[in-house]
XYZ file of C-alpha atoms in Angstrom:
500
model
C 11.538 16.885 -45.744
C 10.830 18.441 -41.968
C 13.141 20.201 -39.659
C 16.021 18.380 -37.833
C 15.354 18.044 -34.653
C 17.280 15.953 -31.677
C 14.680 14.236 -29.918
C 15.667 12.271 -26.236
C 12.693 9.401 -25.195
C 12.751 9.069 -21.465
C 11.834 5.173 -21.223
C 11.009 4.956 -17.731
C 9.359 2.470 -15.148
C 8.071 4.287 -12.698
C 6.474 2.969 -9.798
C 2.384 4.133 -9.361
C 2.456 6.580 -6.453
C 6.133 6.809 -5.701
C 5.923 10.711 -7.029
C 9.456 11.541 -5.374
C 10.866 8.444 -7.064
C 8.921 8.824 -10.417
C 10.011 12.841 -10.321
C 13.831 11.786 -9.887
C 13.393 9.672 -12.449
C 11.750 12.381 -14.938
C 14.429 15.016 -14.034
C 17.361 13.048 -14.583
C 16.700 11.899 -17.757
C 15.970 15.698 -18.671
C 19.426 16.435 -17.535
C 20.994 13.445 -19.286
C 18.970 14.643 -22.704
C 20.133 18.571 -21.915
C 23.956 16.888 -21.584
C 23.865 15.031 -24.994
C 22.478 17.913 -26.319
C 18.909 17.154 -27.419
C 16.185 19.979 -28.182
C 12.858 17.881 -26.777
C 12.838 14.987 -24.406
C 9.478 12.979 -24.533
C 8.386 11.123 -21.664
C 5.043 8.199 -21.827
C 1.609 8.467 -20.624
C 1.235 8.994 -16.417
C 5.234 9.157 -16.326
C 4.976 10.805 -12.635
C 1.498 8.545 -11.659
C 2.767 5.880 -12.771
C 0.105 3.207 -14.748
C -2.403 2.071 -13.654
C -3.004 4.468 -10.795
C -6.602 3.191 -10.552
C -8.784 4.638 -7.738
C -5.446 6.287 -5.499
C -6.824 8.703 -8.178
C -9.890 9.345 -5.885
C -7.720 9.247 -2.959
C -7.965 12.443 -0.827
C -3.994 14.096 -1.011
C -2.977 11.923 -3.736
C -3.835 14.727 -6.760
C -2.017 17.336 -4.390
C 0.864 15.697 -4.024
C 1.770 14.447 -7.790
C 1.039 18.001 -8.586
C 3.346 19.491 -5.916
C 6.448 17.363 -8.076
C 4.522 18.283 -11.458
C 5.610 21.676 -10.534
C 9.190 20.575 -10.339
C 9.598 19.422 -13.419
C 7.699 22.303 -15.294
C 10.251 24.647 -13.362
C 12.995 22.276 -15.082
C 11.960 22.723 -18.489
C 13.876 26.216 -18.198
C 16.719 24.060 -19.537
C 15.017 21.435 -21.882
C 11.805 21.604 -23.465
C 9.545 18.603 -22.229
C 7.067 16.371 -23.558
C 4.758 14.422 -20.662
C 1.955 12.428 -19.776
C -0.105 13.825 -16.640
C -3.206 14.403 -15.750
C -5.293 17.357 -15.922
C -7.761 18.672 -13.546
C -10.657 20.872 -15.198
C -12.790 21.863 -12.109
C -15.285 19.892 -10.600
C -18.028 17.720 -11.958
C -21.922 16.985 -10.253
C -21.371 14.272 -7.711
C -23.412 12.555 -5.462
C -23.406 13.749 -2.206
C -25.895 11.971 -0.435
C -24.325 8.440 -0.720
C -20.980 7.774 1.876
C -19.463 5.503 -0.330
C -19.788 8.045 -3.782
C -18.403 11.043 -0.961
C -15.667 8.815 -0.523
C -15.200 7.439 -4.067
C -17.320 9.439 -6.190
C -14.512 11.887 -7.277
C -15.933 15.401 -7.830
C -13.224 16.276 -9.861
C -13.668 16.277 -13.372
C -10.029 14.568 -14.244
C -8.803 14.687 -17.936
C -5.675 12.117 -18.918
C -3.688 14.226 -20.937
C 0.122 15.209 -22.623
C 1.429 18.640 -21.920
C 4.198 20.115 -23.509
C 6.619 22.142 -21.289
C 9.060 24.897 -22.015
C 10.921 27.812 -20.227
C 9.891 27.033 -17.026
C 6.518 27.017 -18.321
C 3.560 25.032 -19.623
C 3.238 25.564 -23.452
C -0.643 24.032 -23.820
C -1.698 19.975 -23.567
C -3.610 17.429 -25.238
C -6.515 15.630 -23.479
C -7.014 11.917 -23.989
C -10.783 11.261 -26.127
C -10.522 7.765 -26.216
C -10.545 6.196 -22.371
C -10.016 2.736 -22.615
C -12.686 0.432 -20.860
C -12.466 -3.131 -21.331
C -10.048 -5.939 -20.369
C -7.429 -4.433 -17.956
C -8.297 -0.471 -18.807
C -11.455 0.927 -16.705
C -10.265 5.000 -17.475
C -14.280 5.848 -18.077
C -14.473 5.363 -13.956
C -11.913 7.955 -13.858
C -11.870 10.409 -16.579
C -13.540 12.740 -18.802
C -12.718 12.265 -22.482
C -11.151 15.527 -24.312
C -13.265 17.586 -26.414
C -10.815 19.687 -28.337
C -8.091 18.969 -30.740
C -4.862 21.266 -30.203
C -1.593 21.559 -32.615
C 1.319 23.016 -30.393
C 3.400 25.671 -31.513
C 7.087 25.154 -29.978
C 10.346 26.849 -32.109
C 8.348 27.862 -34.888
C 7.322 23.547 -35.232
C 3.825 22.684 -35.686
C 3.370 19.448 -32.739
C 0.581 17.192 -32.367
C 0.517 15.600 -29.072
C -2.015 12.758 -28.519
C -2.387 9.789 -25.298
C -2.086 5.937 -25.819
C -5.671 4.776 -27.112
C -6.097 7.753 -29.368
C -3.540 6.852 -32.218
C -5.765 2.777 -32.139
C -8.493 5.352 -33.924
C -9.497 6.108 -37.205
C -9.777 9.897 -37.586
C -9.795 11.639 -33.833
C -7.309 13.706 -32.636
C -4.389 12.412 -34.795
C -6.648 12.655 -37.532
C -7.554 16.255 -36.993
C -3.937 16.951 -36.536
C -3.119 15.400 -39.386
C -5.425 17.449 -41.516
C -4.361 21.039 -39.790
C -0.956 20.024 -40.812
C 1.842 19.076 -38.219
C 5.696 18.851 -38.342
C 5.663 15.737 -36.066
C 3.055 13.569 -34.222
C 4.380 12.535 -30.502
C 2.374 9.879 -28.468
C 2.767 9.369 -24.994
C 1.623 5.951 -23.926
C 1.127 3.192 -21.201
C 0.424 0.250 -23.206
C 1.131 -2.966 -21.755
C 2.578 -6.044 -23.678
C 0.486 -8.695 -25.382
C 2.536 -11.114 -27.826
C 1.622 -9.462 -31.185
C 1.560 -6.331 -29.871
C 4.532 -4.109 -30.950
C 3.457 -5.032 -34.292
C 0.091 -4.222 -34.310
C 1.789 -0.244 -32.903
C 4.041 -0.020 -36.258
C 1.551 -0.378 -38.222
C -0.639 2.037 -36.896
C 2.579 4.693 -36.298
C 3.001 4.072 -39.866
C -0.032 4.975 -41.105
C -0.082 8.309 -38.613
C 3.043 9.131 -40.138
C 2.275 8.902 -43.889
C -1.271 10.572 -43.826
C 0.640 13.325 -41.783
C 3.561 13.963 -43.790
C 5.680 13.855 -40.455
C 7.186 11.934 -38.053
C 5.664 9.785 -35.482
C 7.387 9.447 -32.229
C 5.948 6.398 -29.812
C 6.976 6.866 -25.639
C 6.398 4.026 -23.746
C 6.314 3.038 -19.920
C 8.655 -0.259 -19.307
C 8.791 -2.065 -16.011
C 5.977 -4.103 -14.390
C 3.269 -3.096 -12.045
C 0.949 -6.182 -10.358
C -0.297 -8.241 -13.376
C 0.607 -5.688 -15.883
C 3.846 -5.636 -17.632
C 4.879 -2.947 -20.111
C 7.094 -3.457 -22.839
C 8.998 -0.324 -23.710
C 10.077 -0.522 -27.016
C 9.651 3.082 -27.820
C 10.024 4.275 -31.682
C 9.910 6.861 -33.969
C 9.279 6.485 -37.557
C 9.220 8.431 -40.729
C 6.022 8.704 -43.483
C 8.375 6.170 -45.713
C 7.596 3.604 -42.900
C 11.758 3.513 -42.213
C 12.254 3.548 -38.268
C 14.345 6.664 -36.905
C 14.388 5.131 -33.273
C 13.588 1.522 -31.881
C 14.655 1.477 -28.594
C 15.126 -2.012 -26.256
C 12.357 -3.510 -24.518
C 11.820 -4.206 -20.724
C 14.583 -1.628 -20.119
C 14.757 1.849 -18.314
C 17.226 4.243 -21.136
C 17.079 7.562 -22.758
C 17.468 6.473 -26.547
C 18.186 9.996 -28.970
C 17.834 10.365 -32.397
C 17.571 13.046 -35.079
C 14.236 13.270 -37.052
C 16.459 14.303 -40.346
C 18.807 11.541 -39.073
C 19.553 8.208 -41.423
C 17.133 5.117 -40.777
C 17.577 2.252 -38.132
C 17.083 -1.366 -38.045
C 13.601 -2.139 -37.272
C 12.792 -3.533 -34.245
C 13.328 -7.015 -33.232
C 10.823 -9.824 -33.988
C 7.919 -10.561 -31.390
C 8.099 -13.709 -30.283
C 8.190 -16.365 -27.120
C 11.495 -15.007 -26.398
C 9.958 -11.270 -25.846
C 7.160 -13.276 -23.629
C 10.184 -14.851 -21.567
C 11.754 -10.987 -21.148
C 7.972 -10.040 -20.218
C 7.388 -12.539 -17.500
C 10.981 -12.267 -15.778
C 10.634 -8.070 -15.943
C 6.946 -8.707 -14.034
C 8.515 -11.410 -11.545
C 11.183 -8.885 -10.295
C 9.051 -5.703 -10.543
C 6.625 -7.158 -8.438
C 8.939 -8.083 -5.850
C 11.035 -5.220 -6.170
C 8.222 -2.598 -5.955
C 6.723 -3.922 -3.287
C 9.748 -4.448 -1.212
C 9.833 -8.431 -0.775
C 12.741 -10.301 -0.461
C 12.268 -13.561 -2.334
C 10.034 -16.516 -3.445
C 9.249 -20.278 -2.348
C 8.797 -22.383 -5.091
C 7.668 -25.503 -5.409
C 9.328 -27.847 -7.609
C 7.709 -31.088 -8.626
C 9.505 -32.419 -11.079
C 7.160 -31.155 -14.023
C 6.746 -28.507 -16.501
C 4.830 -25.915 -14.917
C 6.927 -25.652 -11.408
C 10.411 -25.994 -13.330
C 9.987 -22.920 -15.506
C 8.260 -21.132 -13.121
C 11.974 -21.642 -10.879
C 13.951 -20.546 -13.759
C 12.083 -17.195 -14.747
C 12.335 -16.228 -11.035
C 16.201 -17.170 -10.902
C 16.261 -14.841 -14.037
C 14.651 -12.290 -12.417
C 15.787 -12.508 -8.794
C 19.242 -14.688 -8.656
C 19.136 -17.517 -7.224
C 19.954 -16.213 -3.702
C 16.304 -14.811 -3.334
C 14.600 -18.276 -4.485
C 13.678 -20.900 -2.226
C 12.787 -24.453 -4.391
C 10.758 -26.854 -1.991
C 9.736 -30.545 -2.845
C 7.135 -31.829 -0.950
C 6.705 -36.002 -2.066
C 3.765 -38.126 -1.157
C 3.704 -41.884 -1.512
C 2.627 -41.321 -5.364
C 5.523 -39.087 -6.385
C 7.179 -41.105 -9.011
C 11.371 -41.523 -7.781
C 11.795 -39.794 -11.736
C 9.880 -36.554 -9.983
C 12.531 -36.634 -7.083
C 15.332 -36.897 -9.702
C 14.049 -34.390 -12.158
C 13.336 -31.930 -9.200
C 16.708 -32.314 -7.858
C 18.269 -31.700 -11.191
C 16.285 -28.143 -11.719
C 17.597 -27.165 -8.334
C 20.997 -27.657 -8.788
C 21.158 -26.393 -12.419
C 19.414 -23.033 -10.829
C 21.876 -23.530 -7.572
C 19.013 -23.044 -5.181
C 18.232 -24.373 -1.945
C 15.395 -26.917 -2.379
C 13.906 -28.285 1.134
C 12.211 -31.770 1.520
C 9.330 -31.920 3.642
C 7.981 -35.633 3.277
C 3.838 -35.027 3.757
C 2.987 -38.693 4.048
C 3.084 -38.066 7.858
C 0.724 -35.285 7.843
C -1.157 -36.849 5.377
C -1.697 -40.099 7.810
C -2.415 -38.203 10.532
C -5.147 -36.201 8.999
C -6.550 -39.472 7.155
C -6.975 -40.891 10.725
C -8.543 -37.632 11.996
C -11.413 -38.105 9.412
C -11.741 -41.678 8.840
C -14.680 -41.642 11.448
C -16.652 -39.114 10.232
C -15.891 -38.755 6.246
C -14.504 -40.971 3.171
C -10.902 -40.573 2.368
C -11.235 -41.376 -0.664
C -10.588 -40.032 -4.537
C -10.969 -36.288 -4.560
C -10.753 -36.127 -0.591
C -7.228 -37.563 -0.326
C -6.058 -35.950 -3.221
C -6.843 -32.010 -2.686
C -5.905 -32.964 1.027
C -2.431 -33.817 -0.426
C -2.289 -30.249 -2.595
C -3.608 -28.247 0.841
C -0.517 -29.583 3.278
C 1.898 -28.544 0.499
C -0.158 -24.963 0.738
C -0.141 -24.796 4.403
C 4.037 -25.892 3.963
C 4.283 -23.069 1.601
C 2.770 -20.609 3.916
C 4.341 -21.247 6.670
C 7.700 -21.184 5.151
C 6.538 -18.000 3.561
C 5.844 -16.366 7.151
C 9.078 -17.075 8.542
C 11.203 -16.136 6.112
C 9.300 -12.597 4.845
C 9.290 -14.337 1.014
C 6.363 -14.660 -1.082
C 4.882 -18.277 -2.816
C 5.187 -18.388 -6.778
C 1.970 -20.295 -7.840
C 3.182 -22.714 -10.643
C -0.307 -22.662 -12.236
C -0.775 -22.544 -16.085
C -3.520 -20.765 -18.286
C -5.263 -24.030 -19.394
C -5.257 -25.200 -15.646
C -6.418 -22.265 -13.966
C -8.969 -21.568 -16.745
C -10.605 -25.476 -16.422
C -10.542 -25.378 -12.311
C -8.301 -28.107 -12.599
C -6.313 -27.068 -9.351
C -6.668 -27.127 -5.403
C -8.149 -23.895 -3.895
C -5.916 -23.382 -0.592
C -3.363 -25.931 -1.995
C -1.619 -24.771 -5.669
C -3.498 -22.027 -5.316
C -1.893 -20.416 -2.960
C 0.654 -17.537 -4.009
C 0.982 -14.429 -4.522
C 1.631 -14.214 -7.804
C 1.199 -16.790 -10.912
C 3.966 -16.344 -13.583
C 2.757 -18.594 -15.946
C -0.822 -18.197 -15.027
C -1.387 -16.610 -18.593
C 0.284 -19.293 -20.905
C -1.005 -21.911 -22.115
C 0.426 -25.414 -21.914
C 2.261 -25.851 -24.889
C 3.214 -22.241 -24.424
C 5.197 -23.572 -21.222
C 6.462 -26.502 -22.961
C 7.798 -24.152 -25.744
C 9.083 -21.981 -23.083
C 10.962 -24.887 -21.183
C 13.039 -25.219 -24.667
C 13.924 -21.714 -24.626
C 15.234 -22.001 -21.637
C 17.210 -24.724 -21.805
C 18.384 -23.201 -25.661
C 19.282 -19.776 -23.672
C 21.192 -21.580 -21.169
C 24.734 -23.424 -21.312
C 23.557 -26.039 -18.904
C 20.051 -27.986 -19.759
C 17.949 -26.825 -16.848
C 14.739 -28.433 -17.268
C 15.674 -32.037 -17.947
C 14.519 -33.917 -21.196
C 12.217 -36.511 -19.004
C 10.753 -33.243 -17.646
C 9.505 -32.620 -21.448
C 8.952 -36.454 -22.494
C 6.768 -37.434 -19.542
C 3.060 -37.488 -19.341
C 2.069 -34.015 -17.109
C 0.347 -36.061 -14.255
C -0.682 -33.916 -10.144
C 0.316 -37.497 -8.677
C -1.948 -36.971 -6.285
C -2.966 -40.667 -6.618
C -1.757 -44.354 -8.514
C -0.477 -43.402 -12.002
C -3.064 -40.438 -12.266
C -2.568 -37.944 -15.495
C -3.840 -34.897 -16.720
C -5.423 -36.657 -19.527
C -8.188 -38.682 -17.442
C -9.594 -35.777 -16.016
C -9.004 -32.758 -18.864
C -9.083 -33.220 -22.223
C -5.611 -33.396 -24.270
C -3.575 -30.129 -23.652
C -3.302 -29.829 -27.737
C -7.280 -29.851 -28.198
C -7.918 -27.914 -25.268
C -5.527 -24.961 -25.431
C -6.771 -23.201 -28.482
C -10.037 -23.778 -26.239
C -8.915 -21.929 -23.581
C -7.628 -19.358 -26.058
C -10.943 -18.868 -27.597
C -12.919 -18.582 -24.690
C -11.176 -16.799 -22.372
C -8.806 -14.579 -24.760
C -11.213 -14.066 -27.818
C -14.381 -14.235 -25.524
C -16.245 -16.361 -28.279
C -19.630 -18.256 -26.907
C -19.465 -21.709 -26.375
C -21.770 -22.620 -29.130
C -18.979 -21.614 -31.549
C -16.748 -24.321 -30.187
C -18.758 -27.217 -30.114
C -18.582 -29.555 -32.937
């Protein structure tokens, strides 16, 4: 066995830079885990930054400032001891100092990402990160210095191994090393962002940790979304036997306890498209909340993409803040008009009509002496009015445009730059087509009402941009080239692979 302890994880989303925010945040929760009478609350990776800070780290002030509220909430670990992610800063480092932009950017501070451990008003020692994640969405090498040294904490006669994130995705390392000198529990602090397949791929490696240690492992996560990240939550704690002490609810701020001598949970719930349709409604709302906007103009066509796009952001928003626009030419099909229609008033949104055959004509006729109007002319000329309608809808009423683009478009080029393009965010921008479809039946499954009608689903996906165009005479069909898209752009395989 190990020694009982009551353990609080602070779950938080904090917002990058908002260190008055993000230090309310921290405190609270370290009151709330004092008040239920925990002995250690455990907070993620960058809980006061917030993730990904990216270069406000080389910002002059901004280090000053998160380290002015740092100070706060070491002073409040008088009454709770505290485990958080922060960084550390070791000195300085050569720079160049020759070059304006490397003055301004270079960073001469040698920066380590790293967990301390707080008690008595105090800091107890800290853990710096060796593994700094540099591919896909991660560029840390541009920021830090990777840790050198391996440190087990004492704290109440306990032997702790702290560790960041990326370090417990590594054979041997730090937990390793901790593992060998012998530890009472293993605590990572993390800001990993969700992938479908994720959470599972994080048991297994807690697991693991946790058996070769003989302890514990307890997993803090960030929650919330932040630009074109969203993170999951889902913190846990589990024991050597593999049984789960903790599993805490995704895509939600809490302060989940639990005693490491306590009696074994339910494991977490499966990972599936409904944890993708949580993901994408927490980043819809995040974004707009975070950044202070008040709403989103949609347009609805009467397919797929633009219908589920409307109900994630109703999810996310209400439908107050959500503004559903359709915007027919002379080849929108009368089913488009009467499948857009039905989304809006199963959502209960607003949905303006703006005919664009006038402006269409007009422009035609502008032309006509100097250019064809002809195939891809008239067509992307259609897609650009509805952008410029967007926009200008968007300026008057402070709201941002929702791009209704999916994966295998967006991936192919088969879209309008300045016309579906335009946006500020694309929801489904990282699904693939029969990843909407399959979301479009979750929806409609979640929902008492249908929302996305059955023609919606049955029809041929078409831009009716001209005479009975589809999809399928310009891209290949959506079932041979999604796992495409999927291998090329997700598993980054060469093209010579592919081919057959």
């Amino acid at each position: 066995g190990w020694p009982p302890v009551k353990i609080a994880v602070g779950q938080i989303n904090p917002t990058v830079g908002d260190f008055p925010g993000n230090r309310d945040k921290v405190l609270h929760s370290m009151a709330e885990a004092r008040r239920q009478g925990a002995d250690l609350v455990v907070f993620p990776e960058h809980a006061l930054l917030g993730y990904p800070p990216r270069d406000l780290l080389l910002r002059g002030g901004f280090l000053d400032a998160a380290e002015r509220e740092f100070s706060a909430i070491v002073d409040a670990s008088r009454n709770i001891a505290v485990v958080i992610g922060h960084v550390l800063r070791a000195g300085t480092r050569a720079a160049n100092q020759a070059d304006p932009s490397a003055i301004a950017f270079g960073g001469d501070t040698l920066l380590y990402n790293a967990v301390f451990l707080l008690a008595d008003g105090g800091i107890v020692g800290h853990q710096a990160k060796h593994r700094l994640p540099s591919f896909d969405v991660f560029e840390e090498e541009r920021y830090f210095a990777p840790g050198m040294e391996v440190n087990v904490l004492d704290w109440q006669g306990l032997r702790l191994g702290l560790s960041v994130c990326e370090d417990s995705w590594y054979e041997g390392g730090v937990l390793g090393a901790q593992a060998s000198a012998g530890v009472d529990l293993l605590i990572n602090a993390s800001a990993s962002p969700y992938f479908r397949g994720k959470p599972a791929l994080r048991y297994g490696l807690a697991k693991r940790w946790a058996l070769l240690a003989g302890a514990p492992f307890v997993y803090a996560n960030l929650t919330g979304g932040q630009d074109e990240l969203v993170f999951d939550g889902g913190s846990f704690a589990v024991r050597p036997d593999g049984a789960f002490l903790l599993a805490a609810p995704r895509f939600a701020e809490g302060l989940p306890i639990f005693d490491t001598a306590g009696a074994p949970v339910a494991p977490p719930d499966e990972d599936g498209l409904p944890v993708v349709h949580q993901a994408l409604v927490t980043g819809i709302r995040d974004y707009l909340n975070k950044n202070g906007i008040p709403g989103v103009i949609i347009g609805i066509s009467g397919g797929v993409d633009s219908a589920v796009v409307a109900a994630l952001a109703c999810q996310a928003l209400g439908p107050d803040r959500v503004i559903g626009t359709f915007f027919p030419s002379a080849y929108t099909a009368p089913e488009s008009e009467k499948q857009a229609r039905h989304v809006a008033t199963a959502l209960g949104i607003r949905l303006l009509e703006i005919p664009i055959e006038p402006v269409f004509s007009s422009l035609a006729q502008s032309l006509a002496p100097h250019s064809s109007v002809e195939g891809v002319v008239a067509e992307n000329l259609q897609a650009r009015i509805r952008g410029i309608l967007w926009m200008a809808l968007a300026n008057a009423t402070g709201y941002v445009v929702l791009s209704g683009g999916n994966k295998s478009e967006i991936a192919t080029g088969y879209n309008t730059l300045y016309g579906d393009t335009v946006g500020a965010l694309a929801p489904i921008g990282d699904l693939v087509k029969a990843e909407v479809y399959a979301l479009a039946r979750l929806i409609n499954d979640q929902s008492p009402r249908t929302i996305i009608p059955a023609g919606t689903l049955r029809r041929p996906p078409s831009a009716e941009l001209r005479p009975n165009q589809r999809d399928d005479q310009d891209l290949p069909p959506y079932d041979a080239l999604d796992p495409l898209v999927r291998d090329l752009v997700e598993a980054n395989k060469p093209a010579s692979e592919l081919v057959r």
